[in-house]
Amino acid sequence: MALRTNVPKFLWGTVVVVGVFARITSVEGAWLDGDDGVDRKNGDLPGMPKSLPAGGKPSDCAQLCSNTAQCVAWAYGKANCNEDGSDPGHVEQRLVAAAGDFTPMCWLKGQVTGQSLDKCRVSGIGNASLLPLAFSPLPTGHVVPDGWLADQLKTQGSGLSGHLSLFWADVNQSVWIGGSHDPGLNERTPYWLNGFVPLAYQLQDKDLLVQVERYVTYVLDHQTTDGWLGPEPSHKDGNAYWSKFPMLMALIQYHEAVPTETRVIPAIMKFLHIAHQSMMQVPLGGWSAARYQDFVLTCHYLLDKNETEEEQFLWDVAELAHQQGFDWKGFFGTDQFPTTAVTAATMYTHGVNNGQAIKSEGVWWRQSRNQSDLESSYIRMQKLDKYHGMPSGIFSADEHLAGLMPSRGVELCAVVEAMFSYEVLFTITGDPVFAERAEMIAYNALPATFTKDMWAHQYLQQPNEMNAVHSPDHVWTHDGPDSTLYGLAPNYGCCTANFNQGWPKYTSHLVMETKDNGLVIGMWAPCKVTSSIASISIVTNYPFGDNATVEVTLPASDIKTAPVPIYMRIPSWSQATTVTLTGGTPQNAEAGTLYKVMCSAKVCQYQVQFRPELRVGRRYNNAAAIYRGSLLYGMTLMENYTVLQQYEFESKDYQVNWEMYKALFDSVARIPQPHPLLRHAANAQIFACHSIIWATESKNDPLGENFRKYCSLEICSGVLGLQCDATK
């Protein structure tokens, strides 16, 4: 398939593909020291092994590989080495040793083969390095929310996020801090910290920071002598690695926010070493295999930062994780992918797994350099939309992929994981299509599943449902009757922990650095940005408003030097956007692109004027989904809350009944009003909708048919300035 062409040319590099592995055309950056203790058996070129000069080092073998056209990997044999590290070693070396020659040996490989542990070997990949990121996220806390987004994050911090460690046993008494709760996968404290760490540092809230310090310090203080992080199972199976993946991401974000804590990177590296050794004996399985890409992200982060001097080892860990992980490329690229609601559930059809897997081959493309891996990212987005897409930008998955019927739901964990996947893909590819999708999900699906104070959430949200009640008889097939209640931990507790990453990670990815020493605004929200390149202030009421003021301040040292490029994502729905430098002439900016300006003054101020138009998308049973800008419109319904259970602080479980008929016949035309659950700004138009305007799912349902016609007549009769056929 053809790739999008609206990405700046500087984002792309050139590689030469050799089979399924790509050799870089330059040896610059090759990791000559290799991975000590790892062998790559088989795949030898003819005439192997080659003897190296006495005293030859692994770097000599690596250089020999670089100078050999067919060589893509190498293995170095230590002289006089037994497999336990003593004299003598492999049979080839014992023969050499018998002749009195103790020179090391070198095996050049024509293909990249699997890894095995061997204390007598050092191995590496010929001329390997990662493809660079298109955009590099700024360190945690360098993008801080402002305006309505600051209010939203403060609401999260004063709601469940900031109180889980005070009363919810799976965090408060977690096995990660010496307690006994959250047994099994041990994922809930890592989930929570993965979002709570950036939240605390974005808000600079002292109470939240104290909580972060308590948990991170405990985790670091209690690392085992062999390197394991967190609770160590008495018997490791393939699931044992999974909970460490979000914990590693939490620790990395903490390291960025608190660089003076020097224990973090060594602790991560120590864990990676024991995990790599363990994976040779007990491969990734289950949840770990399904979500391997989050493990690879940590390895790639460390490779990008180049702080460890163990590049080949990090490469090997990422490679082994990919080899042991799920074949998501095959799943999405063949008829394995379900085109209707799943009845025979597998780990491949699990919604959260799919949300995380959206990014897997995009992540791996940086290492494989295989173009089909990159293309797979687009295929996933297209297939999820075509067969399971919801109007809010997310896909249906009430535990498992659930088709197009809008009364089917989607799990909150899948929402935040899909957001993060699209954010990551934007950093990798530079394609604004991924940023726009993350923004759409953030402004529609994410807030729809919370109460306005963020003290309660749903496990499943449904686009076409006006009640959130205990439902023994329900349309979803894989979750329990309390799945749509608003509460502390309805159905399962995973989303109670994992929802925390949604807004904070979205904030972290709003503005990033570019490879040409510039900055890119990928998603629009009010924020302030600090970077060594420039500082940026974005003043906007977007998505409730249609304009933004972008003020760029250059460091004093950059004045009268090279101008700084600033890229702004122009939404695909804004066909007549203008960007105006203060005092200048408005310039047209093409929809769906990254618009480039050059800032050469001490302060450059730009006025961005978006031009959203009302759009109608036809969906299931020809239902109408109505959009303006990045927002999906919905009906204002009069909710009625009933408290089912009271927990500590302000935490409650609610049942919500919607006064559907009053809303339907008295209020259907009152479109530009804040949703009752989502009053994020005083002058906000409707932000998102829990009950979207849908056709009935049963064409023979009289109430549904009347509902559909009535909505069509009211909304299409000038209220929104649309022309449409009320009978369709």
XYZ file of C-alpha atoms in Angstrom, residues 91-564:
474
model
C 35.650 -27.714 20.108
C 37.095 -25.446 17.431
C 39.094 -23.592 20.062
C 40.223 -26.784 21.796
C 41.675 -28.000 18.487
C 43.466 -24.716 18.045
C 44.637 -24.828 21.644
C 46.068 -28.332 21.138
C 48.314 -26.921 18.455
C 49.554 -24.290 20.879
C 47.655 -21.422 19.261
C 45.359 -19.562 21.645
C 43.971 -17.018 19.208
C 40.285 -16.033 19.345
C 37.886 -16.989 16.582
C 35.307 -15.105 14.514
C 32.164 -16.413 12.832
C 30.573 -14.189 10.203
C 26.858 -14.725 9.597
C 24.848 -14.388 6.420
C 21.609 -14.164 8.356
C 20.468 -13.026 11.771
C 19.821 -16.192 13.752
C 18.407 -16.763 17.202
C 20.221 -15.981 20.427
C 21.542 -18.432 23.009
C 23.453 -17.936 26.236
C 27.143 -18.844 26.044
C 29.793 -17.370 28.332
C 32.477 -18.104 25.766
C 30.900 -16.019 23.018
C 30.314 -12.382 22.200
C 27.988 -11.592 19.323
C 26.524 -8.660 17.504
C 24.618 -7.344 14.511
C 26.560 -5.889 11.611
C 26.223 -2.108 11.364
C 23.047 -1.987 13.416
C 21.255 1.049 14.779
C 17.667 2.194 15.167
C 15.933 4.376 12.660
C 15.626 7.770 14.351
C 12.343 8.962 15.736
C 10.576 11.524 13.602
C 9.768 13.452 16.769
C 11.265 13.124 20.238
C 9.007 13.626 23.254
C 10.292 16.155 25.761
C 11.237 14.954 29.238
C 8.422 14.439 31.713
C 7.236 17.776 33.074
C 8.540 19.885 30.184
C 5.062 20.050 28.671
C 2.612 21.306 31.294
C -1.128 21.774 30.864
C -2.763 25.172 30.839
C -6.326 26.477 30.596
C -9.044 23.841 30.505
C -6.476 21.035 30.217
C -4.880 22.106 33.506
C -8.341 22.054 35.087
C -8.876 18.558 33.710
C -5.606 17.200 35.105
C -6.268 18.874 38.453
C -9.660 17.175 38.493
C -7.950 13.847 37.855
C -5.405 14.495 40.596
C -8.077 15.410 43.142
C -10.229 12.436 42.111
C -9.429 8.743 42.030
C -5.870 9.174 40.722
C -4.664 11.083 43.746
C -6.421 8.859 46.278
C -5.927 5.271 45.092
C -2.760 4.894 47.165
C -4.705 6.071 50.216
C -7.540 3.549 50.232
C -7.694 1.126 47.268
C -6.073 -2.119 48.391
C -4.625 -3.063 45.004
C -2.429 0.045 45.214
C -2.540 0.873 48.931
C -1.544 -2.667 49.964
C 0.076 -3.791 46.731
C 2.574 -6.625 46.500
C 4.855 -4.008 44.919
C 5.234 -2.284 48.320
C 5.274 -5.365 50.510
C 1.531 -5.953 50.756
C -0.552 -8.908 49.676
C -3.051 -7.368 47.239
C -3.038 -7.506 43.437
C -1.722 -11.077 43.242
C -1.470 -12.898 39.946
C -0.408 -10.459 37.247
C 0.675 -7.764 39.752
C -0.231 -5.130 37.160
C -2.300 -2.542 38.998
C 0.362 -0.530 40.798
C 2.530 -0.415 37.639
C -0.526 0.666 35.639
C -1.270 3.409 38.158
C 2.309 4.693 38.370
C 2.646 4.713 34.578
C 0.099 7.529 34.472
C 0.452 8.945 37.966
C 4.148 9.831 37.635
C 3.645 12.238 34.704
C 0.454 13.604 36.289
C 2.300 14.541 39.491
C 5.138 16.287 37.679
C 2.913 18.056 35.178
C 0.883 19.502 38.043
C 3.829 19.887 40.445
C 1.379 18.927 43.175
C 3.242 18.291 46.441
C 0.793 15.668 47.719
C 1.010 13.701 44.486
C 4.804 14.004 44.367
C 5.082 12.529 47.859
C 3.089 9.509 46.726
C 5.311 9.033 43.671
C 8.465 9.184 45.807
C 7.116 6.622 48.241
C 6.390 4.032 45.563
C 9.421 4.588 43.330
C 11.785 4.577 46.306
C 10.325 1.303 47.576
C 10.627 -0.355 44.170
C 14.260 0.711 43.794
C 15.164 -0.167 47.376
C 13.719 -3.668 47.061
C 15.211 -4.775 43.758
C 16.598 -8.290 44.214
C 20.313 -8.946 44.081
C 19.957 -10.632 40.693
C 18.037 -7.656 39.303
C 14.367 -8.639 39.442
C 11.985 -5.740 40.022
C 8.860 -6.130 42.079
C 7.344 -9.336 43.447
C 9.286 -12.339 42.234
C 7.126 -15.406 41.579
C 8.280 -18.701 43.028
C 7.880 -20.165 39.564
C 8.287 -17.896 36.569
C 5.977 -18.490 33.653
C 5.486 -16.477 30.491
C 3.195 -13.994 32.250
C 5.793 -13.064 34.877
C 7.318 -10.297 32.767
C 4.191 -8.353 31.845
C 3.677 -6.157 34.909
C 7.272 -4.983 34.645
C 6.615 -3.331 31.274
C 4.429 -0.488 32.605
C 6.668 -0.222 35.683
C 9.680 0.327 33.435
C 7.814 3.100 31.626
C 6.904 4.665 34.970
C 10.526 4.558 36.103
C 11.713 6.142 32.862
C 9.257 9.006 33.248
C 10.415 9.437 36.840
C 14.055 9.465 35.682
C 13.249 12.249 33.215
C 11.503 14.303 35.887
C 14.131 13.641 38.584
C 17.468 13.168 36.789
C 19.296 13.525 40.111
C 17.996 10.096 41.135
C 20.887 8.173 39.580
C 19.690 4.697 40.549
C 16.912 4.438 37.977
C 18.783 3.580 34.772
C 21.177 1.111 36.488
C 18.156 -0.571 38.102
C 16.419 -0.881 34.737
C 19.553 -2.281 33.108
C 20.019 -4.772 35.921
C 16.443 -5.951 35.444
C 16.885 -6.217 31.676
C 19.869 -8.510 32.184
C 17.999 -10.933 34.441
C 14.923 -10.748 32.207
C 17.022 -11.518 29.108
C 18.578 -14.531 30.781
C 15.187 -15.710 32.037
C 13.616 -15.323 28.596
C 16.157 -17.802 27.227
C 14.718 -20.409 29.595
C 11.123 -19.194 30.061
C 9.965 -17.278 26.977
C 7.415 -14.515 27.003
C 3.922 -15.958 27.068
C 0.326 -14.902 27.576
C -0.027 -11.227 28.441
C 3.734 -10.676 28.205
C 3.873 -12.012 24.658
C 0.777 -10.088 23.603
C 2.207 -6.810 24.916
C 5.886 -7.274 24.129
C 6.012 -3.976 22.228
C 5.908 -2.021 25.493
C 9.042 -3.895 26.567
C 10.706 -3.055 23.257
C 9.820 0.612 23.804
C 11.947 0.650 26.956
C 14.919 -0.877 25.131
C 14.575 1.610 22.301
C 14.308 4.520 24.711
C 17.624 3.519 26.299
C 19.216 3.072 22.879
C 18.051 6.533 21.823
C 19.454 8.125 24.974
C 22.760 6.241 24.657
C 23.393 6.340 28.404
C 24.319 2.715 29.044
C 27.199 1.711 26.701
C 25.404 -1.617 26.230
C 23.835 -0.952 22.859
C 24.114 -4.455 21.444
C 22.656 -5.956 24.603
C 19.634 -3.642 24.405
C 19.206 -4.529 20.751
C 19.282 -8.211 21.647
C 16.676 -7.865 24.391
C 14.343 -6.038 22.000
C 14.969 -8.606 19.270
C 14.278 -11.547 21.597
C 11.086 -9.906 22.859
C 9.891 -9.446 19.279
C 10.716 -13.049 18.404
C 8.809 -14.350 21.427
C 5.919 -11.905 21.111
C 2.629 -12.330 19.315
C 2.612 -12.176 15.530
C 0.394 -9.110 15.350
C 1.502 -8.423 11.804
C 0.152 -11.787 10.724
C -3.052 -11.327 12.705
C -3.910 -7.975 11.139
C -2.564 -8.862 7.714
C -4.471 -12.075 7.055
C -7.957 -13.526 7.392
C -7.181 -14.282 11.054
C -8.528 -10.806 11.771
C -12.244 -11.017 12.677
C -14.593 -8.948 10.536
C -17.592 -9.370 12.847
C -18.182 -9.519 16.588
C -16.005 -12.197 18.148
C -17.630 -15.284 19.610
C -14.551 -17.535 19.868
C -12.316 -15.316 21.981
C -8.517 -15.566 21.995
C -5.719 -13.384 23.326
C -5.455 -11.961 19.805
C -9.034 -10.690 19.878
C -8.738 -9.074 23.317
C -9.505 -5.363 23.113
C -6.718 -4.016 25.307
C -4.198 -6.242 23.572
C -5.336 -4.754 20.266
C -5.096 -1.230 21.644
C -1.485 -1.863 22.576
C -0.759 -3.819 19.390
C -1.704 -0.889 17.140
C 1.865 0.325 17.589
C 3.779 -2.965 17.686
C 5.074 -3.127 14.122
C 5.630 0.625 13.991
C 7.853 0.247 17.036
C 9.618 -2.759 15.540
C 10.120 -1.008 12.169
C 12.795 1.163 13.760
C 14.820 -2.008 14.324
C 13.799 -4.168 11.358
C 13.805 -1.386 8.719
C 11.275 -3.536 6.912
C 8.832 -1.308 5.057
C 6.013 -3.803 5.448
C 6.244 -3.382 9.220
C 5.547 0.323 8.845
C 2.711 -0.318 6.414
C 1.163 -2.729 8.916
C 0.482 0.209 11.236
C -1.822 1.765 8.644
C -3.492 -1.575 7.906
C -4.373 -1.966 11.597
C -5.971 1.435 11.809
C -7.988 0.787 8.647
C -9.176 -2.685 9.672
C -10.163 -1.697 13.193
C -12.151 1.224 11.756
C -13.782 -0.790 8.991
C -14.941 -3.762 11.025
C -15.116 -2.535 14.641
C -14.963 1.252 14.486
C -16.977 3.486 16.794
C -17.792 7.136 15.954
C -15.550 8.427 18.760
C -12.424 7.151 16.989
C -11.958 4.041 19.115
C -12.911 0.483 18.182
C -15.486 -1.694 19.923
C -14.190 -4.356 22.272
C -16.352 -5.299 25.235
C -13.425 -7.445 26.302
C -13.075 -8.759 22.728
C -13.547 -7.169 19.309
C -17.275 -6.579 18.968
C -18.195 -5.371 15.480
C -19.984 -2.188 14.433
C -23.217 -2.349 16.453
C -23.137 0.829 18.578
C -24.687 -0.815 21.614
C -21.553 -2.914 21.951
C -18.990 -1.379 24.243
C -15.306 -0.674 24.625
C -13.158 -1.025 27.719
C -11.563 2.077 29.233
C -8.155 0.347 29.208
C -8.447 -0.072 25.445
C -9.202 3.643 25.079
C -6.079 4.845 26.885
C -3.864 2.180 25.298
C -5.060 3.079 21.799
C -4.398 6.748 22.535
C -0.854 5.951 23.609
C -0.286 3.706 20.582
C -1.313 6.468 18.181
C 0.847 8.980 20.062
C 3.827 6.629 19.752
C 3.182 6.069 16.047
C 3.190 9.822 15.521
C 6.601 10.093 17.187
C 7.932 7.288 14.976
C 6.456 8.170 11.587
C 5.734 11.883 11.811
C 2.422 11.239 10.063
C -0.279 13.604 11.373
C -2.981 11.001 10.764
C -1.899 9.284 13.980
C -1.866 12.489 16.028
C -5.332 13.365 14.782
C -6.663 9.975 15.805
C -5.157 10.248 19.298
C -6.781 13.670 19.606
C -10.164 12.390 18.469
C -10.162 9.573 21.010
C -8.979 11.926 23.759
C -11.764 14.440 23.153
C -14.591 11.961 22.698
C -14.088 8.412 23.983
C -11.873 9.217 26.976
C -14.055 11.734 28.859
C -17.282 9.900 28.058
C -16.436 7.145 30.497
C -15.936 9.307 33.617
C -18.108 11.286 35.949
C -17.218 14.966 35.752
C -15.251 14.836 39.035
C -13.292 11.755 37.863
C -14.160 9.890 41.055
C -15.990 7.205 39.081
C -15.630 5.532 35.714
C -17.161 2.798 33.631
C -15.452 -0.395 32.612
C -17.370 -0.377 29.314
C -18.754 2.631 27.479
C -21.390 2.223 24.757
C -22.133 4.855 22.112
C -25.815 3.947 21.877
C -26.977 3.455 25.444
C -28.796 5.856 27.745
C -28.576 3.791 30.960
C -25.621 2.722 33.070
C -27.172 0.106 35.318
C -26.726 -3.419 36.632
C -27.687 -5.438 33.542
C -27.974 -9.223 33.902
C -29.440 -9.278 30.399
C -26.954 -7.339 28.258
C -25.847 -7.116 24.664
C -22.134 -7.541 25.379
C -20.912 -11.097 25.564
C -17.715 -11.284 27.589
C -18.097 -9.014 30.639
C -20.289 -8.941 33.711
C -23.580 -7.169 34.478
C -21.909 -4.214 36.265
C -19.625 -3.304 33.374
C -21.366 -0.040 32.484
C -21.871 1.239 36.041
C -19.895 4.298 37.089
C -17.813 3.383 40.101
C -14.528 2.600 41.768
C -13.771 -0.673 40.007
C -16.790 -1.940 38.074
C -16.350 -5.423 36.587
C -12.520 -5.530 36.861
C -10.054 -3.261 38.612
C -7.544 -2.988 35.769
C -9.135 0.181 34.348
C -9.173 1.799 37.791
C -5.382 1.655 37.637
C -4.771 2.060 33.912
C -7.027 5.029 33.138
C -4.459 7.266 34.842
C -2.202 7.384 31.790
C -4.810 8.864 29.405
C -4.622 12.624 29.980
C -1.027 12.841 31.315
C 0.572 10.950 28.419
C -1.585 12.879 25.973
C -0.208 16.061 27.514
C 3.369 14.792 27.234
C 2.948 14.302 23.476
C 1.301 17.622 22.607
C 4.587 19.247 21.546
C 7.823 17.429 20.648
C 11.261 18.101 19.218
C 12.050 17.457 15.547
C 15.165 16.110 13.884
C 15.876 19.467 12.221
C 16.197 21.198 15.612
C 12.639 22.434 15.698
C 9.381 21.756 17.516
C 6.122 20.211 16.354
C 2.621 20.818 17.705
C 0.951 17.495 17.060
C -2.239 17.785 19.088
C -3.993 20.963 20.106
C -4.672 21.905 23.716
C -3.624 24.778 25.983
C -0.136 24.151 27.351
C 3.276 25.618 28.101
C 6.437 23.998 26.794
C 10.054 24.281 27.898
C 12.794 23.073 25.562
C 16.426 23.928 24.880
C 15.294 24.754 21.337
C 12.562 27.217 22.291
C 9.737 27.794 24.735
C 6.176 27.644 23.471
C 2.907 28.871 24.917
C -0.333 27.671 23.311
C -3.357 29.701 24.360
C -6.562 28.152 23.077
C -9.973 26.889 24.017
C -9.640 24.155 21.374
C -11.519 21.854 20.861
C -14.304 24.114 22.140
C -12.950 27.105 20.225
C -11.693 27.513 16.678
C -8.456 29.429 17.121
C -5.144 29.264 18.928
C -2.341 31.688 19.732
C 1.113 30.110 19.527
C 3.917 32.143 21.063
C 7.471 30.940 20.465
C 10.332 32.370 22.540
C 13.875 31.570 21.446
C 16.786 31.285 23.873
C 18.965 34.380 23.876
C 21.877 32.435 22.407
C 19.838 31.607 19.312
C 19.078 35.204 18.337
C 20.633 36.172 15.008
C 21.492 32.553 14.272
C 19.576 29.929 12.324
C 15.769 30.310 12.436
C 13.909 27.624 14.371
